[in-house]
Amino acid sequence: MSGDLNILAVDTALSACGVAVRRADGTLFAETEPMERGQAERLMPMIMERLDAAGLTLRDIDAYAVANGPGTFTGLRVGLATIRALAQISGKPAYGIGSFDAIARALPDRPLCILIETKRSDYYVRAPGCDDACMSGEELKAIIRPDWTLAGDAVARARAELGLSNPAHELAFLPLDALVAGALSFTLSRARDHAGASPALPEPVYLRGADVSSARRKPARIV
């Protein structure tokens, strides 16, 4: 198997609803709409719009990708439920791509501290030398280094609340091409390994409360 795959990727993890269709010839048809709520009503229409733009139908899709967190609780469930259902109906593989992984793939070759919004006073954090975690502002400020680049949708809040002056890339939503690349990489890897059954359906990644300890097992990165 080469890279000639039709892939459907969705992101509802942050404050947006994003859909990308990657055609087998490599052409990407992507759209992201910023929104705090309403992803459940908008996601399927956006999927059909992007498929139509690509000249494809759901029957043509070879693999699915979905941002599986961390992110907003409701948003994560919308994207995951949709992709899980489509994968089960079609029998095609579906892959969960971590929010941290997607951002890291878009901003390589630099020490990166990724900050994702919790909608509370704390932050979802991935930082060099640290386990992925949910941190208070005080905990974050204690580990931050001046040479780290900040990235994610919680960057503006962190800079304002903690007085950080690090270089920054504020991302209100995830780069869809990174989700597509992750699904393509996983699919080709499975083909090379002659894997048989489809992978397990993607599950959400949470970093709060009782879920923090399980999240420290670190899902596989795509970067």
Short mmCIF file of C-alpha atoms in Angstrom, two decimals:
data_model
loop_
_atom_site.label_atom_id
_atom_site.label_comp_id
_atom_site.label_asym_id
_atom_site.label_seq_id
_atom_site.Cartn_x
_atom_site.Cartn_y
_atom_site.Cartn_z
CA MET A 1 0.00 0.00 0.00
CA SER A 2 1.28 3.47 -0.89
CA GLY A 3 -0.09 6.82 0.20
CA ASP A 4 -3.01 6.72 -2.26
CA LEU A 5 -5.69 6.83 0.44
CA ASN A 6 -8.84 8.87 0.89
CA ILE A 7 -8.87 10.10 4.49
CA LEU A 8 -11.51 11.96 6.51
CA ALA A 9 -10.30 13.86 9.60
CA VAL A 10 -12.29 15.89 12.12
CA ASP A 11 -11.40 18.18 15.02
CA THR A 12 -13.92 19.23 17.65
CA ALA A 13 -11.47 19.13 20.57
CA LEU A 14 -10.90 22.87 20.93
CA SER A 15 -13.16 25.87 20.28
CA ALA A 16 -13.90 25.00 16.67
CA CYS A 17 -15.37 22.46 14.30
CA GLY A 18 -12.93 21.32 11.62
CA VAL A 19 -13.19 18.80 8.79
CA ALA A 20 -10.59 17.75 6.23
CA VAL A 21 -10.86 15.32 3.35
CA ARG A 22 -7.58 14.16 1.88
CA ARG A 23 -8.06 12.71 -1.58
CA ALA A 24 -5.89 9.83 -2.79
CA ASP A 25 -3.97 12.20 -5.08
CA GLY A 26 -2.88 14.19 -2.01
CA THR A 27 -5.26 17.13 -2.48
CA LEU A 28 -6.66 18.42 0.82
CA PHE A 29 -10.15 19.89 1.19
CA ALA A 30 -10.32 21.44 4.66
CA GLU A 31 -12.49 23.88 6.56
CA THR A 32 -12.55 25.03 10.17
CA GLU A 33 -15.29 27.11 11.78
CA PRO A 34 -14.52 28.70 15.17
CA MET A 35 -17.31 27.95 17.68
CA GLU A 36 -17.63 27.51 21.42
CA ARG A 37 -20.67 25.23 21.05
CA GLY A 38 -22.82 23.76 18.31
CA GLN A 39 -20.33 21.21 16.95
CA ALA A 40 -22.93 18.44 17.23
CA GLU A 41 -25.25 20.24 14.82
CA ARG A 42 -22.56 21.39 12.41
CA LEU A 43 -20.17 18.44 12.12
CA MET A 44 -22.08 16.11 9.77
CA PRO A 45 -23.11 18.93 7.39
CA MET A 46 -19.46 20.02 7.23
CA ILE A 47 -18.37 16.44 6.53
CA MET A 48 -20.80 16.18 3.63
CA GLU A 49 -19.73 19.60 2.30
CA ARG A 50 -16.04 18.65 2.29
CA LEU A 51 -16.76 15.27 0.70
CA ASP A 52 -18.78 16.99 -2.01
CA ALA A 53 -15.96 19.48 -2.62
CA ALA A 54 -13.53 16.57 -3.00
CA GLY A 55 -15.87 14.68 -5.31
CA LEU A 56 -16.11 11.76 -2.88
CA THR A 57 -18.72 9.98 -0.78
CA LEU A 58 -18.39 8.25 2.58
CA ARG A 59 -18.04 4.94 0.72
CA ASP A 60 -14.78 6.22 -0.78
CA ILE A 61 -13.07 6.87 2.56
CA ASP A 62 -10.24 4.46 3.42
CA ALA A 63 -9.41 5.70 6.94
CA TYR A 64 -10.63 8.17 9.54
CA ALA A 65 -8.85 10.45 12.00
CA VAL A 66 -10.21 12.37 14.97
CA ALA A 67 -8.62 14.66 17.53
CA ASN A 68 -9.04 12.73 20.78
CA GLY A 69 -7.80 15.21 23.32
CA PRO A 70 -7.11 16.70 25.59
CA GLY A 71 -9.72 19.37 24.94
CA THR A 72 -13.25 20.36 25.85
CA PHE A 73 -15.31 17.48 27.22
CA THR A 74 -18.38 18.03 25.03
CA GLY A 75 -16.39 18.78 21.89
CA LEU A 76 -14.29 15.65 22.25
CA ARG A 77 -17.36 13.46 22.59
CA VAL A 78 -18.95 14.92 19.45
CA GLY A 79 -16.00 14.20 17.19
CA LEU A 80 -15.24 10.80 18.68
CA ALA A 81 -18.85 9.58 18.57
CA THR A 82 -19.17 10.61 14.93
CA ILE A 83 -15.94 9.01 13.74
CA ARG A 84 -16.46 5.86 15.79
CA ALA A 85 -19.90 5.43 14.22
CA LEU A 86 -18.63 5.99 10.68
CA ALA A 87 -15.77 3.55 11.22
CA GLN A 88 -18.07 0.87 12.61
CA ILE A 89 -20.55 1.24 9.76
CA SER A 90 -17.88 1.20 7.06
CA GLY A 91 -15.47 -1.29 8.59
CA LYS A 92 -12.61 1.12 7.88
CA PRO A 93 -9.91 2.00 10.47
CA ALA A 94 -10.19 5.07 12.68
CA TYR A 95 -7.30 6.67 14.55
CA GLY A 96 -7.25 9.05 17.49
CA ILE A 97 -4.65 11.78 17.09
CA GLY A 98 -3.69 13.62 20.28
CA SER A 99 -4.18 17.38 20.42
CA PHE A 100 -0.61 17.80 21.68
CA ASP A 101 0.71 15.62 18.86
CA ALA A 102 -1.10 17.58 16.15
CA ILE A 103 0.27 20.90 17.39
CA ALA A 104 3.79 19.50 17.84
CA ARG A 105 3.77 18.15 14.30
CA ALA A 106 2.88 21.60 12.96
CA LEU A 107 5.71 23.32 14.90
CA PRO A 108 8.74 21.00 14.80
CA ASP A 109 12.40 21.63 15.59
CA ARG A 110 11.99 23.86 18.63
CA PRO A 111 11.50 23.39 22.39
CA LEU A 112 7.73 23.63 22.61
CA CYS A 113 5.41 24.12 25.58
CA ILE A 114 1.85 23.37 24.47
CA LEU A 115 -0.99 24.90 26.47
CA ILE A 116 -4.57 23.76 25.84
CA GLU A 117 -7.60 25.41 27.38
CA THR A 118 -9.45 23.58 30.18
CA LYS A 119 -12.18 26.25 30.47
CA ARG A 120 -11.17 26.51 34.13
CA SER A 121 -8.29 28.24 35.90
CA ASP A 122 -5.72 25.54 35.05
CA TYR A 123 -4.09 24.33 31.82
CA TYR A 124 -3.50 21.14 29.88
CA VAL A 125 0.27 21.12 29.40
CA ARG A 126 2.89 19.28 27.39
CA ALA A 127 6.39 20.56 28.10
CA PRO A 128 9.93 19.24 27.53
CA GLY A 129 10.99 16.77 30.19
CA CYS A 130 7.51 16.57 31.76
CA ASP A 131 4.62 14.13 31.59
CA ASP A 132 1.50 15.48 29.94
CA ALA A 133 -0.50 16.98 32.79
CA CYS A 134 -3.19 19.34 33.99
CA MET A 135 -1.35 22.15 35.81
CA SER A 136 -2.27 25.18 37.84
CA GLY A 137 -0.84 28.52 36.84
CA GLU A 138 1.67 28.30 39.68
CA GLU A 139 2.82 24.85 38.61
CA LEU A 140 3.19 25.98 35.01
CA LYS A 141 5.16 29.07 35.95
CA ALA A 142 7.51 26.93 38.05
CA ILE A 143 8.57 24.75 35.10
CA ILE A 144 8.52 27.25 32.22
CA ARG A 145 11.82 28.14 30.55
CA PRO A 146 12.48 31.36 28.61
CA ASP A 147 13.67 29.53 25.48
CA TRP A 148 10.47 27.51 25.10
CA THR A 149 7.97 28.51 22.43
CA LEU A 150 4.38 28.53 23.68
CA ALA A 151 1.65 27.09 21.45
CA GLY A 152 -2.03 26.26 21.80
CA ASP A 153 -5.37 27.88 22.48
CA ALA A 154 -4.55 28.80 26.11
CA VAL A 155 -1.44 30.84 25.25
CA ALA A 156 -3.06 34.27 25.47
CA ARG A 157 -4.56 33.50 28.89
CA ALA A 158 -1.26 32.14 30.21
CA ARG A 159 0.67 35.18 29.01
CA ALA A 160 -1.86 37.55 30.57
CA GLU A 161 -2.29 35.72 33.88
CA LEU A 162 1.30 34.61 34.43
CA GLY A 163 3.22 37.45 32.78
CA LEU A 164 5.02 35.14 30.36
CA SER A 165 7.07 36.73 27.58
CA ASN A 166 8.02 33.59 25.64
CA PRO A 167 7.66 33.53 21.86
CA ALA A 168 4.23 32.14 21.07
CA HIS A 169 1.95 30.65 18.43
CA GLU A 170 -1.67 30.96 19.52
CA LEU A 171 -3.73 28.24 17.83
CA ALA A 172 -7.49 28.46 18.32
CA PHE A 173 -7.94 25.11 16.59
CA LEU A 174 -5.84 22.13 15.55
CA PRO A 175 -3.99 21.91 12.21
CA LEU A 176 -6.12 19.51 10.18
CA ASP A 177 -3.25 18.49 7.92
CA ALA A 178 -1.51 17.07 11.00
CA LEU A 179 -4.53 14.87 11.76
CA VAL A 180 -4.57 13.63 8.17
CA ALA A 181 -0.82 12.97 8.26
CA GLY A 182 -1.23 11.01 11.47
CA ALA A 183 -3.93 8.77 10.00
CA LEU A 184 -1.88 8.24 6.85
CA SER A 185 1.19 7.33 8.89
CA PHE A 186 -0.70 4.86 11.07
CA THR A 187 -2.42 3.23 8.08
CA LEU A 188 0.81 2.79 6.12
CA SER A 189 2.58 1.47 9.22
CA ARG A 190 -0.12 -1.16 9.72
CA ALA A 191 0.17 -2.18 6.07
CA ARG A 192 3.97 -2.54 6.36
CA ASP A 193 3.51 -4.65 9.48
CA HIS A 194 0.80 -6.73 7.77
CA ALA A 195 -1.57 -6.02 10.64
CA GLY A 196 -4.85 -7.88 10.27
CA ALA A 197 -7.84 -6.66 12.22
CA SER A 198 -8.74 -2.98 12.33
CA PRO A 199 -7.29 -1.05 15.29
CA ALA A 200 -9.41 -0.43 18.37
CA LEU A 201 -11.74 2.52 18.04
CA PRO A 202 -10.26 5.79 19.35
CA GLU A 203 -10.92 6.79 22.95
CA PRO A 204 -10.80 10.25 24.55
CA VAL A 205 -7.67 11.41 26.37
CA TYR A 206 -8.45 13.39 29.52
CA LEU A 207 -5.95 15.01 31.89
CA ARG A 208 -8.04 15.90 34.90
CA GLY A 209 -8.89 14.38 38.25
CA ALA A 210 -8.69 10.60 38.31
CA ASP A 211 -7.78 10.55 34.63
CA VAL A 212 -4.40 12.23 35.13
CA SER A 213 -2.68 9.05 36.30
CA SER A 214 -3.86 7.01 33.31
CA ALA A 215 -2.88 9.79 30.93
CA ARG A 216 0.70 9.56 32.17
CA ARG A 217 1.02 6.38 30.17
CA LYS A 218 1.43 8.71 27.18
CA PRO A 219 -0.41 7.70 24.01
CA ALA A 220 1.82 7.05 20.97
CA ARG A 221 3.03 10.25 19.34
CA ILE A 222 2.91 10.85 15.62
CA VAL A 223 5.87 13.25 15.56
#
